[in-house]
């Protein structure tokens, strides 16, 4: 979604300005190389993390640090449209921890999806890098599926690559990202451990949707998976549902046909932006051709 003057106020982030915890280092992406005149620009931008960086990320996110980041911000009371998820535990949905471009510890939400490499995770582009700013990227990124009140029942997966639309990097358009994660400590692929959600592209907007995430509202403060349910409608070139999820729920899935007994649904978008604070609406991108290219890059990495 274009970063217009109105959408700036809706942009959903793991943190809001002025609420960052003490930071570490400012992250810079590698310089963008010039594209030969005869070649079309690559529509997908990919950040890669070295083996050394991934090992450091796993060491960085200790249980104590995770606990501290949740306590470091309070976005106010959880709104009336956000409810605790009470079905079969969703092993596929979890918290995505990272150090943002300001050097602050923070988090988003993310989801394991079906993929050729069994290692793809969907989230929002603004959970990977700042829009319209090629050099402001996030570091020390790890995915904790099934996170619940300090427990990490399925382990922690370091992110080795993060794909976003080039349009997000340059113009804050298309707030969708696909991550590729490492094997776990037992050399298992992500979806062999937690399963996966189906994912759909070019799906008509409409029908009932469940949006999920780990917002920084109280009393949960990112420790518990919350949800909103509603009928998706088109608005401002995106899709929207009534919702009170707030910062920290960014990147969490929109699941169509969610069966709370099996924990299965189809991912049709991710939490992207809010109408206001406190929120009454959640916006998500319509997953089209660009989103499919981002996903394909991650599932083949």
mmCIF file of N, CA, C and O in Angstrom, residues 7 28 40 42 47 66 80 105 112 122 128 133 150 182 204 219 225 241 253 259 276 283 289-291 297 299:
data_model
loop_
_atom_site.group_PDB
_atom_site.id
_atom_site.type_symbol
_atom_site.label_atom_id
_atom_site.label_comp_id
_atom_site.label_asym_id
_atom_site.label_seq_id
_atom_site.Cartn_x
_atom_site.Cartn_y
_atom_site.Cartn_z
ATOM 1 N N UNK A 7 -1.910 6.764 5.104
ATOM 2 C CA UNK A 7 -1.456 5.416 5.423
ATOM 3 C C UNK A 7 -0.287 5.426 6.381
ATOM 4 O O UNK A 7 -0.053 4.449 7.086
ATOM 5 N N UNK A 28 22.658 -1.694 8.182
ATOM 6 C CA UNK A 28 22.675 -1.157 6.831
ATOM 7 C C UNK A 28 22.695 -2.310 5.845
ATOM 8 O O UNK A 28 23.436 -3.278 6.022
ATOM 9 N N UNK A 40 15.599 -6.102 -17.041
ATOM 10 C CA UNK A 40 14.526 -5.534 -16.220
ATOM 11 C C UNK A 40 14.916 -5.645 -14.755
ATOM 12 O O UNK A 40 15.559 -6.611 -14.340
ATOM 13 N N UNK A 42 14.984 -6.566 -10.970
ATOM 14 C CA UNK A 42 14.453 -7.701 -10.213
ATOM 15 C C UNK A 42 13.323 -7.188 -9.326
ATOM 16 O O UNK A 42 13.535 -6.278 -8.520
ATOM 17 N N UNK A 47 17.377 -9.955 1.406
ATOM 18 C CA UNK A 47 18.426 -9.800 2.409
ATOM 19 C C UNK A 47 18.912 -11.183 2.798
ATOM 20 O O UNK A 47 18.109 -12.089 3.015
ATOM 21 N N UNK A 66 13.892 -12.033 25.605
ATOM 22 C CA UNK A 66 12.522 -12.100 25.091
ATOM 23 C C UNK A 66 11.541 -11.582 26.134
ATOM 24 O O UNK A 66 10.616 -10.822 25.818
ATOM 25 N N UNK A 80 -11.629 -4.392 22.226
ATOM 26 C CA UNK A 80 -12.762 -5.316 22.356
ATOM 27 C C UNK A 80 -12.887 -6.325 21.234
ATOM 28 O O UNK A 80 -13.505 -7.370 21.416
ATOM 29 N N UNK A 105 15.544 -3.771 20.173
ATOM 30 C CA UNK A 105 14.914 -5.083 20.224
ATOM 31 C C UNK A 105 13.411 -4.927 20.029
ATOM 32 O O UNK A 105 12.784 -4.061 20.642
ATOM 33 N N UNK A 112 4.413 -20.158 9.363
ATOM 34 C CA UNK A 112 4.992 -21.179 8.493
ATOM 35 C C UNK A 112 3.949 -21.608 7.461
ATOM 36 O O UNK A 112 2.804 -21.897 7.815
ATOM 37 N N UNK A 122 5.779 -16.506 6.217
ATOM 38 C CA UNK A 122 5.220 -15.256 5.709
ATOM 39 C C UNK A 122 5.054 -14.248 6.841
ATOM 40 O O UNK A 122 4.645 -14.588 7.954
ATOM 41 N N UNK A 128 10.798 -6.556 8.093
ATOM 42 C CA UNK A 128 12.113 -6.895 7.550
ATOM 43 C C UNK A 128 12.962 -5.661 7.308
ATOM 44 O O UNK A 128 14.155 -5.632 7.610
ATOM 45 N N UNK A 133 13.357 2.989 2.014
ATOM 46 C CA UNK A 133 14.658 3.235 2.640
ATOM 47 C C UNK A 133 15.527 1.992 2.473
ATOM 48 O O UNK A 133 15.591 1.143 3.367
ATOM 49 N N UNK A 150 6.177 -17.294 27.243
ATOM 50 C CA UNK A 150 7.566 -17.622 27.534
ATOM 51 C C UNK A 150 8.021 -18.976 27.035
ATOM 52 O O UNK A 150 9.229 -19.255 27.004
ATOM 53 N N UNK A 182 16.567 -21.441 8.768
ATOM 54 C CA UNK A 182 17.486 -22.567 8.884
ATOM 55 C C UNK A 182 16.798 -23.805 9.455
ATOM 56 O O UNK A 182 15.677 -23.732 9.975
ATOM 57 N N UNK A 204 -10.157 -13.763 -4.751
ATOM 58 C CA UNK A 204 -11.102 -12.641 -4.622
ATOM 59 C C UNK A 204 -11.283 -12.243 -3.163
ATOM 60 O O UNK A 204 -11.329 -13.099 -2.276
ATOM 61 N N UNK A 219 -3.470 -7.018 28.856
ATOM 62 C CA UNK A 219 -2.416 -7.568 29.718
ATOM 63 C C UNK A 219 -1.453 -8.538 29.041
ATOM 64 O O UNK A 219 -0.499 -8.990 29.664
ATOM 65 N N UNK A 225 -1.160 -15.393 21.891
ATOM 66 C CA UNK A 225 -1.720 -15.228 20.556
ATOM 67 C C UNK A 225 -3.168 -14.756 20.650
ATOM 68 O O UNK A 225 -3.999 -15.389 21.297
ATOM 69 N N UNK A 241 -10.565 -5.766 7.667
ATOM 70 C CA UNK A 241 -11.539 -6.396 8.544
ATOM 71 C C UNK A 241 -11.629 -5.574 9.833
ATOM 72 O O UNK A 241 -10.685 -4.867 10.186
ATOM 73 N N UNK A 253 -0.890 -13.822 10.414
ATOM 74 C CA UNK A 253 -1.652 -14.297 9.252
ATOM 75 C C UNK A 253 -3.112 -13.892 9.247
ATOM 76 O O UNK A 253 -3.747 -13.742 10.292
ATOM 77 N N UNK A 259 -9.904 -23.854 10.839
ATOM 78 C CA UNK A 259 -10.550 -24.882 11.650
ATOM 79 C C UNK A 259 -9.813 -24.924 12.978
ATOM 80 O O UNK A 259 -8.653 -25.332 13.034
ATOM 81 N N UNK A 276 -6.206 3.578 13.065
ATOM 82 C CA UNK A 276 -5.920 4.579 14.088
ATOM 83 C C UNK A 276 -5.430 3.855 15.332
ATOM 84 O O UNK A 276 -5.381 2.627 15.370
ATOM 85 N N UNK A 283 -5.743 -3.650 8.116
ATOM 86 C CA UNK A 283 -5.574 -3.731 6.673
ATOM 87 C C UNK A 283 -4.548 -4.799 6.315
ATOM 88 O O UNK A 283 -3.571 -5.016 7.049
ATOM 89 N N UNK A 289 0.416 -11.024 -7.986
ATOM 90 C CA UNK A 289 1.599 -11.493 -8.706
ATOM 91 C C UNK A 289 2.885 -11.177 -7.971
ATOM 92 O O UNK A 289 3.793 -12.018 -7.875
ATOM 93 N N UNK A 290 2.982 -9.961 -7.423
ATOM 94 C CA UNK A 290 4.207 -9.581 -6.719
ATOM 95 C C UNK A 290 4.420 -10.441 -5.482
ATOM 96 O O UNK A 290 5.527 -10.923 -5.223
ATOM 97 N N UNK A 291 3.368 -10.652 -4.712
ATOM 98 C CA UNK A 291 3.476 -11.479 -3.514
ATOM 99 C C UNK A 291 3.889 -12.906 -3.866
ATOM 100 O O UNK A 291 4.682 -13.534 -3.145
ATOM 101 N N UNK A 297 10.563 -16.852 -4.253
ATOM 102 C CA UNK A 297 11.981 -16.651 -3.974
ATOM 103 C C UNK A 297 12.356 -17.310 -2.630
ATOM 104 O O UNK A 297 13.411 -17.928 -2.497
ATOM 105 N N UNK A 299 10.719 -19.846 -1.075
ATOM 106 C CA UNK A 299 10.549 -21.294 -1.018
ATOM 107 C C UNK A 299 11.608 -22.025 -1.840
ATOM 108 O O UNK A 299 11.753 -23.251 -1.738
#
